[in-house]
Coordinates of C-alpha atoms in Angstrom, one line a residue:
X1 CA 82.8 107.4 74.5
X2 CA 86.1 107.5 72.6
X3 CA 88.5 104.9 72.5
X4 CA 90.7 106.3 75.1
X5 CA 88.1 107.3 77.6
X6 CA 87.2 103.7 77.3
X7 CA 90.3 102.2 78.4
X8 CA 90.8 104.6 80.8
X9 CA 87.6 103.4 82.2
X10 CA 88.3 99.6 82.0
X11 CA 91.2 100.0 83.8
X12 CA 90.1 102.0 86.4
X13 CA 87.4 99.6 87.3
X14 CA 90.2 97.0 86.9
X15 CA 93.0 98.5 88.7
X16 CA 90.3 99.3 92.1
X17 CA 88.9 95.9 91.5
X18 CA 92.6 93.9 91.6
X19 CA 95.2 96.4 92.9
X20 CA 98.1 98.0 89.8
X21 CA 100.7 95.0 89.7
X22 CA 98.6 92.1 89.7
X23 CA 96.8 94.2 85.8
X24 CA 99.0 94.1 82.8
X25 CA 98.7 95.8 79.6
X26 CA 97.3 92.3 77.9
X27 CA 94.7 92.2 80.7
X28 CA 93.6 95.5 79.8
X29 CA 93.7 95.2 76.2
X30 CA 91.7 92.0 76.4
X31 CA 89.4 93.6 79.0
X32 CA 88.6 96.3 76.6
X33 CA 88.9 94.3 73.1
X34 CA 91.9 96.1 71.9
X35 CA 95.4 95.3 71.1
X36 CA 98.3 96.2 73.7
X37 CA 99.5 98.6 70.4
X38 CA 96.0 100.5 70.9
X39 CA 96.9 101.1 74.3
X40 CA 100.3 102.0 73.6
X41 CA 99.1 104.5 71.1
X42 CA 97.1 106.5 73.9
X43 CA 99.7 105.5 77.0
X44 CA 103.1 105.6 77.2
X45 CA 102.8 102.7 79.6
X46 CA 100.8 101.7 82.4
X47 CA 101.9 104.2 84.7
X48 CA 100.8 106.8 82.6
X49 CA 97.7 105.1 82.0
X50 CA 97.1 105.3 85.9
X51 CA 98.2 108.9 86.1
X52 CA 95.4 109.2 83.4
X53 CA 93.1 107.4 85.8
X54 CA 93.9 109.4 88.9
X55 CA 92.8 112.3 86.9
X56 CA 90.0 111.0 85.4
X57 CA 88.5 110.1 89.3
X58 CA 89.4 113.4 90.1
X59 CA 87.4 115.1 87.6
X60 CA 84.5 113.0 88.5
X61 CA 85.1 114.6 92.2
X62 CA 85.4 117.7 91.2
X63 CA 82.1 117.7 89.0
X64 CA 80.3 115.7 92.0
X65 CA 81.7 118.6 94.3
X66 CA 79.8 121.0 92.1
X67 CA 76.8 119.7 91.3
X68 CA 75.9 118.8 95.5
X69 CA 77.2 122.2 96.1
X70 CA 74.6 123.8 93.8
X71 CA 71.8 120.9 94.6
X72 CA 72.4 120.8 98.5
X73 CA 69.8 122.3 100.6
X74 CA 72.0 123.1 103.4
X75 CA 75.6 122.6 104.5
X76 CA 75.1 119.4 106.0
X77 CA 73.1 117.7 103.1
X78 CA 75.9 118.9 101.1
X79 CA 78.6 117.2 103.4
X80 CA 76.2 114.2 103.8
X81 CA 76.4 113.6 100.2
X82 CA 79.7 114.0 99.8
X83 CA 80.8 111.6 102.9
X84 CA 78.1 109.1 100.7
X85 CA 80.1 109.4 97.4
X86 CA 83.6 109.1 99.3
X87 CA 82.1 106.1 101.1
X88 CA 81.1 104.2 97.9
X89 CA 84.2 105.1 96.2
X90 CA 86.3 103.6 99.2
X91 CA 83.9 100.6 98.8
X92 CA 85.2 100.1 95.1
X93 CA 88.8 100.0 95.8
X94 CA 90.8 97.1 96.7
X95 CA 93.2 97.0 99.7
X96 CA 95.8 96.2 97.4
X97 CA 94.9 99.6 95.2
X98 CA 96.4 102.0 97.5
X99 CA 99.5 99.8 99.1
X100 CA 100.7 99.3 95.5
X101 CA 100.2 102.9 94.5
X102 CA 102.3 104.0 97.5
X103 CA 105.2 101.4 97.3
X104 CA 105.3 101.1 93.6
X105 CA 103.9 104.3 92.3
X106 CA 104.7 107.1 94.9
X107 CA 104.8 109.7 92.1
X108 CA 100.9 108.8 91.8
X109 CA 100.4 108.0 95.2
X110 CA 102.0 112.0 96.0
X111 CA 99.9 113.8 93.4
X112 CA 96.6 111.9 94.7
X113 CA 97.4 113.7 98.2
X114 CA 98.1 116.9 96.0
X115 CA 94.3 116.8 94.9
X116 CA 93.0 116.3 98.0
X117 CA 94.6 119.1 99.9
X118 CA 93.4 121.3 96.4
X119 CA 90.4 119.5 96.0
X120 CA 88.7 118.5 99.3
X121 CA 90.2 120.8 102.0
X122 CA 88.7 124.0 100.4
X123 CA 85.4 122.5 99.8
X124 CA 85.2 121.0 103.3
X125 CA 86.4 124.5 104.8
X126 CA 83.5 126.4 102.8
X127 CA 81.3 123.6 103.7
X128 CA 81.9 124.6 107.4
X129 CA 81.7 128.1 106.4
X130 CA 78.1 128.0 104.9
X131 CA 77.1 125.5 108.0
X132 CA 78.4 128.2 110.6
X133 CA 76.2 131.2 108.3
X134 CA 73.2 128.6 108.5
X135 CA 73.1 128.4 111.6
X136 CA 73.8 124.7 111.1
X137 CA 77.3 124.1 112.6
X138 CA 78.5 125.7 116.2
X139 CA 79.7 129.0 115.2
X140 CA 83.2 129.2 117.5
X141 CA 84.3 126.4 114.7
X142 CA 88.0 127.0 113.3
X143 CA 87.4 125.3 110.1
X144 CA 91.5 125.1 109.0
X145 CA 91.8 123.2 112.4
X146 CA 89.1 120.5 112.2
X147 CA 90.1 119.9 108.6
X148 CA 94.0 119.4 109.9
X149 CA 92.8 116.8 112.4
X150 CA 89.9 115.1 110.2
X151 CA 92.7 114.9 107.7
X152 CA 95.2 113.6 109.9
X153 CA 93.2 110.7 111.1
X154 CA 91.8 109.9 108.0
X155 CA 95.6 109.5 107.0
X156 CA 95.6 106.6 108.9
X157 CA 92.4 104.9 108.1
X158 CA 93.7 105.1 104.7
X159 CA 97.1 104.5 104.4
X160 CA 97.3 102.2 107.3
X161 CA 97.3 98.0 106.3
X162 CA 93.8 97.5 107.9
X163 CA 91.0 94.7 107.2
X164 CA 89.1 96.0 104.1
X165 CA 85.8 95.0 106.5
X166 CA 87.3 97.1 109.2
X167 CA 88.5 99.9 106.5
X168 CA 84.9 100.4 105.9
X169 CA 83.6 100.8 109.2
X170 CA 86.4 102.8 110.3
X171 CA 85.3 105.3 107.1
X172 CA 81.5 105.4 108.2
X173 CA 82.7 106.2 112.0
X174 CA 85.3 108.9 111.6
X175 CA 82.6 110.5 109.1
X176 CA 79.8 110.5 111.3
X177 CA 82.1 111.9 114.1
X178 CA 83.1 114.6 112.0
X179 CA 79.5 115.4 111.6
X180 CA 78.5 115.4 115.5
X181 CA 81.6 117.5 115.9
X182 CA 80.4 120.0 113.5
X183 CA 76.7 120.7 114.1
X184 CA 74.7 123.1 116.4
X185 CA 71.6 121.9 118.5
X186 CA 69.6 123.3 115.6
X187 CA 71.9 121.3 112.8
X188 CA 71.6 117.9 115.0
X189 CA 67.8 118.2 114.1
X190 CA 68.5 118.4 110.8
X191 CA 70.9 115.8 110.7
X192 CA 69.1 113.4 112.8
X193 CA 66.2 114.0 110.0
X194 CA 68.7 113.3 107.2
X195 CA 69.8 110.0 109.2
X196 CA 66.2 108.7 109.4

């Protein structure tokens, strides 16, 4: 791994760890073994060395997104393992993470919504797709409307101040309703089988 891949890194698991304001550049540097000039020499300052970790999340998304897509046996193992890998993401991050990104970082906090709606939306909507073709999902689904109101509640799980503890569950609920909202008689067997 180069050097700026590696502090990209550090900080990520820093920033997710302690929230953005309470990091500086020396904790980073010393976290990585650098100087603050290394760092300066990759990153104009630290919020383009969170805009650098943004995307580098994002990528790791997007290259999750393709490999269950192409490993999945159905639609709902493939939507099962993505609700898995947003769940242990969400686990990672501090409640402090996405407060301070919104109040002192909106330009961040804007372009992470950007992704999603580029990003997850149109996987989630061919997800749905493939489940309805499988026989998996009820077929009168509108897939553009369930994704407006799964995204508009997880909105509020998200960007509302509530108990990390709470956060959590509220995560593993509103998936597994999404789930039992989407699947046929014949994909309840199927995910009943991959709750076991």
């Amino acid at each position: 791994m180069n050097k700026r891949n590696s502090i990209i890194q550090q900080s990520l698991a820093l920033f997710f760890n302690f929230g953005i304001q309470h990091i500086t550049m020396d904790d980073i540097a010393n976290k990585c073994g650098v100087s603050k000039k290394t760092i300066y020499k990759y990153f104009e300052n630290k919020s383009d060395l969170l805009q650098a970790v943004i995307k580098l999340q994002v990528d790791e998304l997007k290259e999750y997104l393709n490999e269950i897509n192409s490993n999945s046996a159905n639609s709902l193992e493939e939507l099962h393992g993505f609700f898995k890998y947003v769940n242990s993401i969400s686990h990672t991050i501090s409640p402090s993470f996405t407060k301070e990104l919104k109040k002192y970082h909106p330009d961040n906090y804007i372009e992470v919504f950007k992704y999603k709606n580029e990003i997850i939306v149109p996987f989630v909507i061919k997800n749905i797709d493939r489940g309805k073709h499988e026989g998996l999902y009820k077929s009168n689904l509108n897939a553009e409307e369930i994704c407006d109101s799964f995204d508009n509640v997880s909105k509020i799980v998200f960007t509302e101040n509530f108990l990390f503890d709470t956060n959590k569950r509220s995560i593993d609920f509103l998936n597994s309703l999404f789930l039992y909202r989407l699947v046929s008689i014949k994909g309840l067997e199927v995910l009943n089988g991959i709750n076991k």
